[in-house]
XYZ file of N, CA and C in Angstrom:
474
model
N -161.550 281.115 154.870
C -162.407 280.811 156.013
C -162.646 282.082 156.837
N -163.873 282.399 157.079
C -164.263 283.590 157.858
C -164.292 283.220 159.341
N -163.699 284.074 160.153
C -163.688 283.860 161.600
C -165.046 284.266 162.163
N -165.588 283.446 163.071
C -166.855 283.781 163.717
C -166.567 284.622 164.957
N -167.154 285.798 164.982
C -166.969 286.727 166.100
C -168.188 286.624 167.013
N -167.937 286.426 168.300
C -169.029 286.352 169.275
C -169.709 287.710 169.412
N -170.976 287.698 169.766
C -171.759 288.901 169.991
C -171.201 289.672 171.194
N -171.061 290.977 171.046
C -170.480 291.825 172.092
C -171.256 291.739 173.401
N -172.559 291.969 173.362
C -173.352 291.984 174.593
C -173.340 290.615 175.286
N -173.471 289.556 174.503
C -173.445 288.205 175.082
C -172.087 287.916 175.719
N -171.032 288.322 175.037
C -169.680 288.112 175.583
C -169.518 288.855 176.901
N -169.965 290.111 176.933
C -169.885 290.903 178.157
C -170.670 290.222 179.286
N -171.878 289.769 178.985
C -172.710 289.102 179.993
C -172.037 287.840 180.532
N -171.411 287.074 179.650
C -170.689 285.861 180.088
C -169.517 286.253 180.991
N -168.787 287.289 180.595
C -167.651 287.755 181.404
C -168.106 288.167 182.808
N -169.227 288.874 182.882
C -169.773 289.305 184.175
C -170.220 288.094 184.980
N -170.972 287.195 184.354
C -171.508 286.039 185.094
C -170.404 285.104 185.570
N -169.286 285.058 184.860
C -168.157 284.193 185.256
C -167.241 284.898 186.270
N -167.512 286.165 186.540
C -166.666 286.914 187.471
C -165.331 287.315 186.869
N -165.261 287.373 185.548
C -164.001 287.689 184.858
C -163.695 289.180 184.811
N -164.706 290.010 185.037
C -164.500 291.454 185.103
C -164.638 291.844 186.569
N -163.577 292.453 187.092
C -163.509 292.717 188.527
C -163.146 294.175 188.796
N -163.459 294.574 190.005
C -163.040 295.907 190.438
C -161.582 295.853 190.865
N -160.884 296.941 190.560
C -159.484 297.083 190.966
C -159.282 298.558 191.281
N -158.489 298.821 192.255
C -158.258 300.214 192.626
C -157.561 300.969 191.498
N -158.043 302.172 191.227
C -157.401 303.015 190.220
C -155.996 303.347 190.696
N -155.029 303.165 189.816
C -153.624 303.387 190.160
C -152.978 304.188 189.028
N -152.875 305.490 189.226
C -152.372 306.381 188.189
C -150.936 306.036 187.796
N -150.123 305.656 188.745
C -148.736 305.297 188.420
C -148.679 304.036 187.561
N -149.539 303.077 187.849
C -149.599 301.858 187.044
C -150.090 302.186 185.630
N -151.070 303.058 185.510
C -151.568 303.481 184.197
C -150.420 304.080 183.384
N -149.668 304.989 184.004
C -148.536 305.629 183.316
C -147.495 304.593 182.900
N -147.220 303.664 183.774
C -146.218 302.636 183.504
C -146.640 301.717 182.356
N -147.879 301.268 182.370
C -148.382 300.390 181.306
C -148.364 301.132 179.971
N -148.771 302.397 179.993
C -148.767 303.223 178.786
C -147.345 303.367 178.245
N -146.404 303.595 179.121
C -144.996 303.739 178.733
C -144.461 302.461 178.073
N -144.761 301.316 178.650
C -144.319 300.040 178.080
C -144.927 299.856 176.687
N -146.210 300.163 176.538
C -146.886 300.030 175.240
C -146.227 300.934 174.199
N -145.951 302.160 174.568
C -145.359 303.108 173.627
C -143.931 302.734 173.268
N -143.177 302.259 174.226
C -141.791 301.854 173.947
C -141.745 300.612 173.068
N -142.689 299.703 173.268
C -142.764 298.518 172.412
C -143.034 298.906 170.968
N -143.950 299.855 170.783
C -144.257 300.330 169.427
C -143.055 301.017 168.791
N -142.398 301.865 169.567
C -141.210 302.556 169.082
C -140.161 301.547 168.611
N -139.934 300.551 169.420
C -138.942 299.525 169.116
C -139.277 298.797 167.822
N -140.508 298.320 167.705
C -140.876 297.506 166.546
C -140.941 298.346 165.278
N -141.333 299.609 165.400
C -141.345 300.481 164.222
C -139.929 300.690 163.707
N -138.980 300.778 164.615
C -137.578 300.917 164.224
C -137.050 299.687 163.500
N -137.571 298.537 163.833
C -137.130 297.278 163.228
C -137.849 296.952 161.929
N -139.110 297.362 161.802
C -139.929 296.896 160.683
C -139.452 297.401 159.327
N -138.704 298.493 159.298
C -138.187 299.002 158.028
C -137.192 298.068 157.364
N -136.614 297.173 158.124
C -135.600 296.273 157.567
C -136.114 294.849 157.341
N -137.423 294.642 157.481
C -137.985 293.304 157.296
C -138.413 293.128 155.839
N -137.967 292.051 155.211
C -138.329 291.757 153.819
C -139.817 291.446 153.717
N -140.408 291.787 152.578
C -141.854 291.589 152.366
C -142.285 290.143 152.593
N -141.489 289.198 152.140
C -141.883 287.790 152.232
C -141.377 287.097 153.500
N -140.783 287.868 154.391
C -140.310 287.322 155.666
C -141.489 287.057 156.599
N -141.363 286.037 157.405
C -142.394 285.775 158.416
C -142.117 286.556 159.705
N -141.113 287.413 159.688
C -140.855 288.273 160.852
C -141.959 289.305 161.061
N -142.848 289.473 160.077
C -143.999 290.363 160.242
C -144.906 289.864 161.362
N -144.787 288.586 161.673
C -145.511 287.997 162.793
C -145.213 288.776 164.076
N -143.955 289.151 164.246
C -143.540 289.802 165.489
C -143.929 291.279 165.512
N -144.060 291.873 164.338
C -144.598 293.235 164.254
C -146.057 293.189 164.728
N -146.810 292.236 164.196
C -148.211 292.070 164.599
C -148.303 291.872 166.111
N -147.496 290.959 166.638
C -147.589 290.658 168.074
C -147.255 291.861 168.935
N -146.272 292.652 168.550
C -145.916 293.821 169.356
C -147.015 294.877 169.295
N -147.603 295.082 168.136
C -148.734 296.006 168.031
C -149.891 295.499 168.888
N -150.146 294.198 168.822
C -151.230 293.622 169.615
C -150.971 293.861 171.104
N -149.773 293.567 171.558
C -149.446 293.739 172.982
C -149.527 295.202 173.398
N -149.121 296.097 172.529
C -149.201 297.523 172.846
C -150.653 297.977 172.950
N -151.477 297.555 172.009
C -152.896 297.911 172.061
C -153.552 297.305 173.297
N -153.247 296.061 173.578
C -153.802 295.399 174.764
C -153.395 296.152 176.034
N -152.149 296.582 176.094
C -151.680 297.344 177.248
C -152.424 298.656 177.416
N -152.668 299.348 176.314
C -153.406 300.611 176.380
C -154.846 300.385 176.828
N -155.445 299.286 176.379
C -156.803 298.949 176.832
C -156.787 298.686 178.337
N -155.810 297.930 178.782
C -155.685 297.632 180.215
C -155.512 298.918 181.028
N -154.664 299.810 180.542
C -154.443 301.086 181.230
C -155.745 301.884 181.296
N -156.482 301.918 180.191
C -157.734 302.672 180.158
C -158.740 302.102 181.148
N -158.820 300.790 181.242
C -159.766 300.165 182.173
C -159.460 300.539 183.621
N -158.198 300.792 183.918
C -157.827 301.166 185.282
C -158.440 302.501 185.704
N -158.719 303.380 184.745
C -159.404 304.637 185.087
C -160.794 304.346 185.646
N -161.405 303.255 185.176
C -162.726 302.842 185.666
C -162.615 301.960 186.908
N -161.391 301.656 187.332
C -161.213 300.742 188.451
C -161.607 299.320 188.079
N -161.247 298.916 186.870
C -161.650 297.610 186.348
C -160.425 296.843 185.865
N -160.451 295.526 186.088
C -159.501 294.612 185.463
C -160.298 293.395 184.998
N -159.734 292.653 184.066
C -160.424 291.471 183.551
C -159.425 290.326 183.427
N -159.959 289.109 183.531
C -159.116 287.915 183.515
C -158.529 287.592 182.150
N -159.161 288.081 181.087
C -158.663 287.719 179.762
C -158.888 288.865 178.776
N -158.248 288.740 177.629
C -158.288 289.804 176.622
C -159.695 290.014 176.083
N -160.444 288.939 175.889
C -161.788 289.069 175.341
C -162.684 289.876 176.284
N -162.579 289.627 177.566
C -163.407 290.372 178.528
C -162.975 291.829 178.617
N -161.678 292.096 178.514
C -161.214 293.489 178.488
C -161.788 294.209 177.273
N -161.733 293.532 176.131
C -162.263 294.118 174.895
C -163.764 294.359 174.997
N -164.484 293.378 175.544
C -165.937 293.506 175.673
C -166.280 294.684 176.584
N -165.588 294.792 177.704
C -165.860 295.883 178.644
C -165.639 297.242 177.971
N -164.477 297.423 177.357
C -164.166 298.751 176.806
C -165.098 299.101 175.648
N -165.457 298.125 174.822
C -166.359 298.411 173.698
C -167.772 298.722 174.175
N -168.242 297.998 175.172
C -169.612 298.187 175.646
C -169.752 299.418 176.539
N -168.792 299.628 177.415
C -168.901 300.728 178.382
C -168.348 302.055 177.865
N -167.588 302.021 176.785
C -166.998 303.260 176.258
C -167.174 303.376 174.744
N -168.440 303.429 174.299
C -168.686 303.544 172.851
C -168.112 304.837 172.267
N -167.901 305.846 173.119
C -167.347 307.120 172.650
C -165.941 306.954 172.069
N -165.250 305.879 172.443
C -163.903 305.631 171.911
C -163.957 305.118 170.474
N -165.117 304.629 170.070
C -165.333 304.100 168.727
C -164.363 302.976 168.373
N -164.107 302.110 169.359
C -163.270 300.940 169.099
C -164.132 299.880 168.409
N -163.536 299.160 167.507
C -164.239 298.190 166.679
C -164.140 296.792 167.303
N -165.251 296.324 167.877
C -165.321 295.017 168.521
C -164.851 293.909 167.575
N -165.325 293.933 166.341
C -164.949 292.876 165.393
C -163.450 292.887 165.118
N -162.870 294.069 165.002
C -161.423 294.161 164.802
C -160.679 293.615 166.015
N -161.087 294.043 167.215
C -160.406 293.577 168.427
C -160.492 292.062 168.569
N -161.636 291.508 168.245
C -161.793 290.052 168.321
C -160.986 289.346 167.233
N -160.962 289.910 166.044
C -160.198 289.308 164.943
C -158.716 289.262 165.283
N -158.182 290.362 165.813
C -156.749 290.367 166.134
C -156.449 289.491 167.352
N -157.398 289.403 168.277
C -157.206 288.509 169.427
C -157.106 287.061 168.946
N -157.997 286.685 168.056
C -157.982 285.319 167.525
C -156.751 285.068 166.661
N -156.322 286.082 165.909
C -155.104 285.960 165.094
C -153.886 285.801 166.004
N -153.830 286.570 167.064
C -152.729 286.464 168.030
C -152.715 285.077 168.663
N -153.898 284.525 168.971
C -153.969 283.177 169.523
C -153.469 282.150 168.509
N -153.790 282.335 167.234
C -153.317 281.425 166.188
C -151.794 281.469 166.087
N -151.228 282.647 166.270
C -149.773 282.799 166.255
C -149.161 282.108 167.474
N -149.668 282.447 168.660
C -149.065 281.952 169.899
C -149.316 280.478 170.162
N -150.487 279.975 169.793
C -150.851 278.614 170.189
C -150.877 277.607 169.046
N -150.870 278.094 167.784
C -150.859 277.170 166.647
C -149.689 277.430 165.707
N -148.815 278.356 166.089
C -147.608 278.603 165.309
C -147.831 279.249 163.956
N -148.935 279.972 163.787
C -149.199 280.642 162.516
C -148.202 281.784 162.331
N -147.685 281.933 161.120
C -146.736 282.995 160.804
C -147.348 283.942 159.775
N -146.949 285.210 159.828
C -147.491 286.233 158.938
C -146.388 286.828 158.067
N -146.760 287.167 156.850
C -145.883 287.922 155.955
C -146.415 289.345 155.876
N -145.713 290.197 155.142
C -146.092 291.611 155.106
C -147.528 291.820 154.620
N -147.969 291.089 153.629
C -149.333 291.231 153.122
C -150.371 290.953 154.196
N -150.103 289.946 155.034
C -151.007 289.630 156.149
C -151.035 290.790 157.143
N -149.866 291.339 157.444
C -149.750 292.446 158.399
C -150.485 293.679 157.895
N -150.338 293.984 156.610
C -150.923 295.201 156.036
C -152.442 295.232 156.185
N -153.081 294.076 156.257
C -154.531 294.001 156.449
C -154.930 294.662 157.775
N -154.060 294.588 158.770
C -154.371 295.050 160.123
C -153.755 296.398 160.493
N -152.714 296.801 159.807
C -151.894 297.937 160.234
C -152.682 299.224 160.480
N -153.503 299.650 159.537
C -154.211 300.924 159.682
C -155.147 300.914 160.886
N -155.893 299.832 161.051
C -156.832 299.780 162.191
C -156.069 299.735 163.515
N -154.929 299.051 163.543
C -154.100 299.094 164.751
C -153.728 300.534 165.061
N -153.238 301.261 164.061
C -152.811 302.648 164.260
C -153.960 303.508 164.770
N -155.147 303.341 164.189
C -156.305 304.139 164.599
C -156.712 303.836 166.047
N -156.751 302.566 166.409
C -157.139 302.185 167.775
C -156.109 302.659 168.795
N -154.848 302.477 168.469
C -153.777 302.900 169.376
C -153.803 304.416 169.554
N -153.960 305.130 168.470
C -154.000 306.592 168.525
C -155.172 307.084 169.385
N -156.346 306.500 169.185
C -157.530 306.911 169.960
C -157.317 306.667 171.447
N -156.781 305.518 171.791
C -156.568 305.209 173.216
C -155.488 306.087 173.829
N -154.399 306.293 173.114
C -153.327 307.164 173.620
C -153.874 308.542 173.955
N -154.633 309.094 173.010
C -155.191 310.440 173.171
C -156.088 310.508 174.400
N -156.963 309.538 174.559
C -157.888 309.546 175.692
C -157.169 309.310 177.021
N -156.171 308.454 177.020
C -155.399 308.211 178.247
C -154.667 309.487 178.649
N -154.044 310.150 177.671
C -153.347 311.415 177.956
C -154.313 312.436 178.552
N -155.497 312.535 177.954
C -156.515 313.476 178.430
C -156.894 313.158 179.875
N -157.139 311.902 180.162
C -157.546 311.488 181.502
C -156.409 311.705 182.512
N -155.176 311.456 182.105
C -154.041 311.668 183.001
C -153.894 313.152 183.333
N -154.063 314.004 182.328
C -153.977 315.449 182.552
C -155.073 315.925 183.495
N -156.298 315.453 183.280
C -157.405 315.910 184.117
C -157.315 315.340 185.530
N -156.679 314.194 185.693
C -156.569 313.618 187.048
C -155.417 314.247 187.830
N -154.490 314.921 187.125
C -153.373 315.547 187.834
C -153.664 316.998 188.195
N -154.811 317.509 187.753
C -155.141 318.910 188.086
C -156.155 318.972 189.209
């Protein structure tokens, strides 16, 4: 079954019309803190994933930690714009539409958001093969955001 991904521009427009994307004061300390939590979560789960059996459903928790880390980095990045959003979909829509230079993949972000919802709200479990489908794109998105956040933090401290 193929997941239906909503149109980026329409999603953004709905988020704006519902008031789900809001202004928030830029807070450099909060950005640093959120980034730190995201990075520590990744460090932790990477240390654990080497001991997970291929057919174990513990890969579910690797996926969730990567998802939470990526979500945190997106949230931190939005703070540079003085923006917060009520939900993950609106955060994703904002960053994809307003920052195409980051080259984040809307379809990937929506797919993992829906997969995370299936895990959290319908009890779906993942094995290593399921995780491997997402791993590389997670790494690429996380790496791109980390790099840009570091750049912005350096330029804001000078």
